[in-house]
Short mmCIF file of C-alpha atoms in Angstrom, two decimals:
data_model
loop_
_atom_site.label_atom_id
_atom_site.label_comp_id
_atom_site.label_asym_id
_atom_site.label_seq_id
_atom_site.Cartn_x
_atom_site.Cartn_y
_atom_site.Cartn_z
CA UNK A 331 0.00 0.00 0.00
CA UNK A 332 2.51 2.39 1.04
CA UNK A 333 4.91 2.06 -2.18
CA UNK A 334 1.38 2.51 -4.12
CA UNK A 335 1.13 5.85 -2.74
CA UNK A 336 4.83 6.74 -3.46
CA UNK A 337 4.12 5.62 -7.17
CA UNK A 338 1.26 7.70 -7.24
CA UNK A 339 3.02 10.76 -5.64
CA UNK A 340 5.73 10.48 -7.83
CA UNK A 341 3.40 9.85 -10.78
CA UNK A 342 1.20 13.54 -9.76
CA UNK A 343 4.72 15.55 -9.11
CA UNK A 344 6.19 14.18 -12.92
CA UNK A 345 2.90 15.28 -14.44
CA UNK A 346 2.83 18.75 -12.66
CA UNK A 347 6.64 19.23 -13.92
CA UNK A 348 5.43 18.65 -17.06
CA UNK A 349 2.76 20.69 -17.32
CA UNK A 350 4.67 23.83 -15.61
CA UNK A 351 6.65 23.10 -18.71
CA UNK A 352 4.33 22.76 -21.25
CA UNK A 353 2.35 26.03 -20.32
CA UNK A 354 5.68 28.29 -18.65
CA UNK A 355 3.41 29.37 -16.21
CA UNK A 356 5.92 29.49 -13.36
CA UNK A 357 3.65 27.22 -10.82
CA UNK A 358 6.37 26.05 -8.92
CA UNK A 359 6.99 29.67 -7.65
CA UNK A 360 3.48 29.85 -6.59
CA UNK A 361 4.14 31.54 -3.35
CA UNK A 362 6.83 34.55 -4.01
CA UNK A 363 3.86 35.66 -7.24
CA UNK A 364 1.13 35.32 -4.75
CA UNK A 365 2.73 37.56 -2.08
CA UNK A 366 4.04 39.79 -4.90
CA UNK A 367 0.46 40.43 -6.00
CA UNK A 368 -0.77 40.77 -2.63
CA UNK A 369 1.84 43.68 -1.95
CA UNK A 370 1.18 45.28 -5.65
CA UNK A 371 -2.37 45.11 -5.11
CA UNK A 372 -2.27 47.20 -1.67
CA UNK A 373 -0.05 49.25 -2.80
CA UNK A 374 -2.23 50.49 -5.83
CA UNK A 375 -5.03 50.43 -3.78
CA UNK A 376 -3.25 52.79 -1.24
CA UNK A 377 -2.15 55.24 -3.94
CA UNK A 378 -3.40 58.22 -3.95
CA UNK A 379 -1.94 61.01 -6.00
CA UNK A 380 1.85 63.05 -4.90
CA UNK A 381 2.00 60.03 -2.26
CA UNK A 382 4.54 57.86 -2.92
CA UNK A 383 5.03 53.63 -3.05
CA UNK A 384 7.99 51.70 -3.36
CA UNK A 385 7.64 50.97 -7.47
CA UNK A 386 6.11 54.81 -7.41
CA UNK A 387 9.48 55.83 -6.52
CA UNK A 388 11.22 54.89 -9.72
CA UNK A 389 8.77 56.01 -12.08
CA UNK A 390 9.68 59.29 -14.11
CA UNK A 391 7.52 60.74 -16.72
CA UNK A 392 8.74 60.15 -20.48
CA UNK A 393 9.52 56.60 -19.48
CA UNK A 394 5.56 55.21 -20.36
CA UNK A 395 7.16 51.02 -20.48
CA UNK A 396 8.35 51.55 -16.41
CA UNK A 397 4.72 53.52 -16.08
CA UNK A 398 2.98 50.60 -17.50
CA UNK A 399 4.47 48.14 -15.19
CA UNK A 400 2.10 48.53 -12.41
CA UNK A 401 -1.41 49.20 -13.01
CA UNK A 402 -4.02 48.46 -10.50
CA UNK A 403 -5.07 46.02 -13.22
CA UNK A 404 -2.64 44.16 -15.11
CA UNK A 405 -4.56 43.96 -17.56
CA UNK A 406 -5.20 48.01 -18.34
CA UNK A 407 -2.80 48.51 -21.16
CA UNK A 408 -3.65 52.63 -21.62
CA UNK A 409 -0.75 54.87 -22.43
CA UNK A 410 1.71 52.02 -23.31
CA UNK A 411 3.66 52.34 -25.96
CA UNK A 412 4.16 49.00 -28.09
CA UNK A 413 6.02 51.09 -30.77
CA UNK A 414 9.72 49.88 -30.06
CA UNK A 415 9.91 46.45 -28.66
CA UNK A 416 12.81 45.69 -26.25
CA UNK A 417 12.66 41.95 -26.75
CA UNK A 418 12.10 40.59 -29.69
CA UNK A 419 11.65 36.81 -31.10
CA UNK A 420 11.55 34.67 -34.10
CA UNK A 421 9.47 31.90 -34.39
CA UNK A 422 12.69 29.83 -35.80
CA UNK A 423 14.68 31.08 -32.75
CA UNK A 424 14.07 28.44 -30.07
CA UNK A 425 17.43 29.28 -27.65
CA UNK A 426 16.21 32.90 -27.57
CA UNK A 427 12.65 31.64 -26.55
CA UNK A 428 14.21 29.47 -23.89
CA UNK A 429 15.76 32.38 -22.46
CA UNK A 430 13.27 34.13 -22.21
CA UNK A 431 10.44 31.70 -20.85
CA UNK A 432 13.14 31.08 -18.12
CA UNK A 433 13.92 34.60 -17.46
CA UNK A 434 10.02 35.08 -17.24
CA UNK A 435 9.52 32.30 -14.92
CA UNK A 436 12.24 33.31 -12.66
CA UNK A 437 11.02 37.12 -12.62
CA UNK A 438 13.79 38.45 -14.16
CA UNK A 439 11.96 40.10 -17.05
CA UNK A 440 11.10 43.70 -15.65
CA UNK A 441 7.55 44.27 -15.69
CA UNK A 442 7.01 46.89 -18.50
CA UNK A 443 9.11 45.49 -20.94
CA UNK A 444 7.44 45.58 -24.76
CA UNK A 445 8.05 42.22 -26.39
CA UNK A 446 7.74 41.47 -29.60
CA UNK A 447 7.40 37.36 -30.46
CA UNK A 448 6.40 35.92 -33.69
CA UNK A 449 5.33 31.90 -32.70
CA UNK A 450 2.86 29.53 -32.74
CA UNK A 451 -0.32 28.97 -30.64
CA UNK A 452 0.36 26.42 -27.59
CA UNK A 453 -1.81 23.60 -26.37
CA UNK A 454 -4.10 25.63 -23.89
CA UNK A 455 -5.89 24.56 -21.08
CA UNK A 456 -6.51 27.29 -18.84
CA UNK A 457 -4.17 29.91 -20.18
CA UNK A 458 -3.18 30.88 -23.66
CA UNK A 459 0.78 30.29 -24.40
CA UNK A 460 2.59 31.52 -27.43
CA UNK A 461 5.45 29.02 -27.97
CA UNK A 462 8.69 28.76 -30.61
CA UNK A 463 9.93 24.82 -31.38
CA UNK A 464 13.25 23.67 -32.09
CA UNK A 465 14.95 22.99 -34.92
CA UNK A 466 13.35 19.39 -35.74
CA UNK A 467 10.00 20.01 -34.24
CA UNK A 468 10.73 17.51 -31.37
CA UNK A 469 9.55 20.01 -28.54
CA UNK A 470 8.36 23.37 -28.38
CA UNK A 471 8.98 26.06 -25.45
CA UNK A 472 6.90 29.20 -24.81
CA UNK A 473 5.45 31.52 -22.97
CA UNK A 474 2.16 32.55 -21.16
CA UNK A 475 0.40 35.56 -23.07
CA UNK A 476 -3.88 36.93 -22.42
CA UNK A 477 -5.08 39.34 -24.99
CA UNK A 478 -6.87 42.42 -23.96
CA UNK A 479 -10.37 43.26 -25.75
CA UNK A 480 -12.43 41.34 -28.07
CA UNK A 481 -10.54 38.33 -29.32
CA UNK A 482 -11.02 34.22 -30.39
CA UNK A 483 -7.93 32.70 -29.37
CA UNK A 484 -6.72 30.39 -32.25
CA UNK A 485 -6.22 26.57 -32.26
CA UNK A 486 -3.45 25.11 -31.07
CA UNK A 487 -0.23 25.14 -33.55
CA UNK A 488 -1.75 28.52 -35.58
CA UNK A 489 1.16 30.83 -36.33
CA UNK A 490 0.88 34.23 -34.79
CA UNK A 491 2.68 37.26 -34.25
CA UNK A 492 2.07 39.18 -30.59
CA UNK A 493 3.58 42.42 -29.24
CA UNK A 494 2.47 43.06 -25.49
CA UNK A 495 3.88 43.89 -22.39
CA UNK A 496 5.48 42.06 -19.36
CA UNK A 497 3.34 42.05 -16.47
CA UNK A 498 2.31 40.48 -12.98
CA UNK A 499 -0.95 38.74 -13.60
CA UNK A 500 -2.88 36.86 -10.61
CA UNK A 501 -0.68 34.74 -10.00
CA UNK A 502 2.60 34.56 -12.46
CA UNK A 503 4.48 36.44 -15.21
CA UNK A 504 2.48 37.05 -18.46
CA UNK A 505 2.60 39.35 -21.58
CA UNK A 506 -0.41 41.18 -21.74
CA UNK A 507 -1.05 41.79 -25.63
CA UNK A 508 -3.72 44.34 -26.75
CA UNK A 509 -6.18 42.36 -29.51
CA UNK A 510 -5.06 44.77 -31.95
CA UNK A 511 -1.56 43.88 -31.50
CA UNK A 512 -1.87 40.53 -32.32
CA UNK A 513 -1.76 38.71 -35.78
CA UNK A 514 -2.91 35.46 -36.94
CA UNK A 515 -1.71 33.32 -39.88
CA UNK A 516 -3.40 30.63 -41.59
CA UNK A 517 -1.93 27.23 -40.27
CA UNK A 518 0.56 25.84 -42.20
#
């Protein structure tokens, strides 16, 4: 009985792995976003205009990416300016794409940041994932993206081009793409 229980245990934590993979939602950080959010959230909430918060500090006017990066709601995307990506991606550029998903995982993307990421449409479940293969199409990697506004996310493998911003969201590091700034191709 109790080496069924281990099997199963192990069985659950391989297929959670896996899955934190598949989607590059960051779940096995679940805490540090979680308390991060928490202090965002009362912090905006606390704000009140000429007083000051700890990410209020560093925020100068002309700089509308670092203004972006901390909006009561993550997913309010007025006054950013997508014009001049930081980061950008190909969708035949899987080591940059690794990078990145791991930089965004680990939080050490600032929020703000404009990326630009032409990919393909992951498997979704409960969140949306834009992801870039390798070079033989034996495994893809990606990254977590919502769109704001009207939109029909595409089916799984669709090429498509996004340019968002890097932000906080409930729980873990997403790009937060406007539906305008987002382009579909027909599957190939």
């Amino acid at each position: 009985m109790k080496k069924s229980a281990k099997l199963v245990s192990l069985l659950l934590a391989v297929m959670m792995v896996m899955v934190a993979f598949a989607a590059c939602t960051g779940s096995t950080q679940s805490d540090e976003p979680k308390t991060s959010e928490t202090a965002n959230t009362e912090a905006a909430n606390t704000q009140t205009e000429g007083t000051e918060t700890t990410e209020g500090t560093e925020n100068t006017e002309g700089t509308e990416n670092t203004e972006a990066a901390a909006p009561a709601d993550y997913r309010d995307v007025t006054g950013v300016d997508f014009s001049n990506p930081t980061i950008v991606i190909n969708a035949d550029d899987y080591d940059s794409m690794s990078d990145f998903a791991k930089k965004m995982q680990n939080f050490e993307i600032e929020e703000g940041t404009i990326v630009e990421i032409n990919g393909f449409e992951g498997a979704s479940t409960m969140t949306h994932s834009i992801v870039v293969p390798n070079a033989d199409n034996s495994e893809s990697i990606g990254t977590t993206y919502e769109v704001v506004g009207d939109y029909e996310y595409p089916a799984e493998d669709t090429p498509i081009h996004i340019t968002g911003v890097v932000r906080m969201g409930e729980y873990y590091r997403l790009i937060v793409v406007p539906a305008d700034m987002i382009e579909v191709s027909a599957a190939e």
